[in-house]
Amino acid sequence: MSNLPYAADAESPLKPAELQVLRAQYEKEGDYVGIQTKFNYAWGLIKSNIRSEQQEGVRLLSEIFRGAPERRRECLYYLALGNFKLGNYGEARRYNDLLLEKEPANLQAASLGSLIDDKVAKEGLVGVAIVSGLALVAGIVGSLVIKGARRR
């Protein structure tokens, strides 16, 4: 069993003072920032409700993922979560599926996978409704144009 939080945990951002503690430590370490400090700061940014902070969190986690193979597994979930929050569902699913390949019984990843699927299905239905509505409007406008041309 993994100790990763359920996806709902990411919906509760840190208090500004808590995030500031993580930011201060990250900035204090400067060019020699440790992987754990960077990870902690990225985690706090992912939890944020501010899109630019979420993007920065994903960027930092991507750096850790590429540069520290021993930390990839723990980065996978947060990369999936961060991309989910940003609306990058394809990337979120890709990272989440990688984690599920390594840990098929991971309940957090399974839960996040369901959230991703639900969001994609919901947005897909909204997209279909928009396209259908546009087609309807185009049809009405087209018929009005044709009727107008016949009258002349």
Short mmCIF file of C-alpha atoms in Angstrom, two decimals:
data_model
loop_
_atom_site.label_atom_id
_atom_site.label_comp_id
_atom_site.label_asym_id
_atom_site.label_seq_id
_atom_site.Cartn_x
_atom_site.Cartn_y
_atom_site.Cartn_z
CA MET A 1 0.00 0.00 0.00
CA SER A 2 1.35 3.38 -0.98
CA ASN A 3 1.43 6.39 1.31
CA LEU A 4 0.52 8.81 -1.49
CA PRO A 5 -2.52 10.99 -0.79
CA TYR A 6 -5.79 10.53 -2.65
CA ALA A 7 -6.41 12.99 -5.46
CA ALA A 8 -8.83 14.94 -3.25
CA ASP A 9 -5.86 15.94 -1.09
CA ALA A 10 -4.54 18.04 -3.97
CA GLU A 11 -7.71 20.10 -3.88
CA SER A 12 -6.80 21.49 -0.46
CA PRO A 13 -3.98 24.00 -1.02
CA LEU A 14 -1.39 24.76 1.60
CA LYS A 15 -1.81 27.91 3.60
CA PRO A 16 0.26 30.76 2.11
CA ALA A 17 2.59 30.67 5.11
CA GLU A 18 3.16 26.92 4.65
CA LEU A 19 3.99 27.33 0.97
CA GLN A 20 6.27 30.25 1.85
CA VAL A 21 8.28 28.00 4.19
CA LEU A 22 8.82 25.53 1.32
CA ARG A 23 9.65 28.37 -1.10
CA ALA A 24 12.13 29.95 1.36
CA GLN A 25 13.96 26.64 1.83
CA TYR A 26 14.05 26.07 -1.95
CA GLU A 27 15.43 29.57 -2.59
CA LYS A 28 17.90 29.34 0.32
CA GLU A 29 19.49 26.23 -1.22
CA GLY A 30 19.84 28.07 -4.55
CA ASP A 31 21.93 26.32 -7.19
CA TYR A 32 22.58 23.44 -4.78
CA VAL A 33 18.95 22.69 -3.98
CA GLY A 34 18.44 19.16 -2.72
CA ILE A 35 16.06 16.79 -4.44
CA GLN A 36 13.86 16.47 -1.35
CA THR A 37 13.61 20.25 -0.95
CA LYS A 38 12.73 20.61 -4.64
CA PHE A 39 10.19 17.80 -4.37
CA ASN A 40 8.55 19.31 -1.28
CA TYR A 41 8.27 22.72 -2.95
CA ALA A 42 6.89 21.17 -6.16
CA TRP A 43 4.33 19.22 -4.10
CA GLY A 44 3.20 22.45 -2.41
CA LEU A 45 2.92 24.18 -5.78
CA ILE A 46 0.87 21.32 -7.25
CA LYS A 47 -1.61 21.68 -4.37
CA SER A 48 -2.08 25.38 -5.16
CA ASN A 49 -5.20 26.79 -6.78
CA ILE A 50 -3.03 29.20 -8.80
CA ARG A 51 -2.36 27.91 -12.30
CA SER A 52 1.12 29.44 -12.64
CA GLU A 53 2.17 27.76 -9.38
CA GLN A 54 0.77 24.43 -10.57
CA GLN A 55 2.73 24.82 -13.82
CA GLU A 56 5.92 25.56 -11.88
CA GLY A 57 5.29 22.50 -9.71
CA VAL A 58 4.93 20.28 -12.78
CA ARG A 59 8.10 21.80 -14.25
CA LEU A 60 10.09 21.07 -11.08
CA LEU A 61 8.73 17.53 -10.83
CA SER A 62 9.65 16.95 -14.48
CA GLU A 63 13.22 18.00 -13.68
CA ILE A 64 13.35 15.55 -10.77
CA PHE A 65 11.80 12.80 -12.91
CA ARG A 66 14.45 13.25 -15.62
CA GLY A 67 17.41 13.83 -13.31
CA ALA A 68 16.84 11.44 -10.41
CA PRO A 69 15.78 7.95 -11.60
CA GLU A 70 15.51 6.78 -7.99
CA ARG A 71 12.70 9.32 -7.40
CA ARG A 72 10.68 8.60 -10.56
CA ARG A 73 8.05 6.46 -8.90
CA GLU A 74 7.06 9.11 -6.39
CA CYS A 75 7.12 11.79 -9.10
CA LEU A 76 4.72 9.86 -11.33
CA TYR A 77 1.67 10.40 -9.12
CA TYR A 78 2.29 14.11 -8.63
CA LEU A 79 3.06 14.65 -12.32
CA ALA A 80 -0.25 12.94 -13.10
CA LEU A 81 -2.04 15.01 -10.46
CA GLY A 82 -0.47 18.30 -11.56
CA ASN A 83 -1.28 17.69 -15.20
CA PHE A 84 -4.83 16.72 -14.24
CA LYS A 85 -5.29 19.98 -12.36
CA LEU A 86 -3.91 21.89 -15.36
CA GLY A 87 -6.35 20.11 -17.71
CA ASN A 88 -3.58 18.21 -19.52
CA TYR A 89 -5.53 14.96 -19.35
CA GLY A 90 -3.44 13.06 -21.90
CA GLU A 91 -0.24 13.74 -19.93
CA ALA A 92 -2.03 13.02 -16.65
CA ARG A 93 -3.22 9.66 -17.96
CA ARG A 94 0.25 8.81 -19.32
CA TYR A 95 1.97 9.39 -15.97
CA ASN A 96 -0.82 7.71 -14.03
CA ASP A 97 -0.73 4.65 -16.31
CA LEU A 98 3.05 4.39 -15.81
CA LEU A 99 2.51 4.36 -12.05
CA LEU A 100 -0.25 1.75 -12.33
CA GLU A 101 2.09 -0.45 -14.42
CA LYS A 102 4.58 -0.38 -11.54
CA GLU A 103 1.94 -0.58 -8.79
CA PRO A 104 -1.30 -2.14 -10.07
CA ALA A 105 -2.83 -2.11 -6.57
CA ASN A 106 -2.12 1.59 -5.95
CA LEU A 107 -5.50 2.94 -4.79
CA GLN A 108 -4.50 6.58 -5.18
CA ALA A 109 -3.50 6.06 -8.81
CA ALA A 110 -6.67 4.06 -9.46
CA SER A 111 -8.73 6.86 -7.92
CA LEU A 112 -6.94 9.48 -10.00
CA GLY A 113 -7.40 7.35 -13.12
CA SER A 114 -11.15 7.37 -12.51
CA LEU A 115 -11.14 11.14 -12.07
CA ILE A 116 -9.20 11.57 -15.32
CA ASP A 117 -11.58 9.28 -17.21
CA ASP A 118 -14.64 11.07 -15.80
CA LYS A 119 -13.26 14.49 -16.71
CA VAL A 120 -12.33 13.40 -20.24
CA ALA A 121 -15.78 11.87 -20.75
CA LYS A 122 -17.52 14.97 -19.37
CA GLU A 123 -15.44 17.36 -21.47
CA GLY A 124 -15.90 15.10 -24.48
CA LEU A 125 -19.67 15.36 -24.06
CA VAL A 126 -19.41 19.13 -23.71
CA GLY A 127 -17.29 19.21 -26.87
CA VAL A 128 -19.84 17.11 -28.75
CA ALA A 129 -22.63 19.42 -27.57
CA ILE A 130 -20.69 22.49 -28.72
CA VAL A 131 -19.93 20.96 -32.13
CA SER A 132 -23.57 19.86 -32.48
CA GLY A 133 -24.76 23.34 -31.55
CA LEU A 134 -22.40 24.93 -34.06
CA ALA A 135 -23.59 22.53 -36.76
CA LEU A 136 -27.20 23.41 -35.96
CA VAL A 137 -26.48 27.13 -36.15
CA ALA A 138 -24.56 26.66 -39.42
CA GLY A 139 -27.50 24.71 -40.83
CA ILE A 140 -29.98 27.42 -39.86
CA VAL A 141 -27.78 30.19 -41.26
CA GLY A 142 -27.23 28.16 -44.44
CA SER A 143 -30.95 27.61 -44.95
CA LEU A 144 -31.64 31.32 -44.39
CA VAL A 145 -28.97 32.23 -46.94
CA ILE A 146 -30.43 29.79 -49.47
CA LYS A 147 -33.98 31.09 -48.88
CA GLY A 148 -32.71 34.66 -49.29
CA ALA A 149 -30.97 33.76 -52.54
CA ARG A 150 -34.14 32.11 -53.92
CA ARG A 151 -36.21 35.23 -53.23
CA ARG A 152 -33.96 37.36 -55.43
#
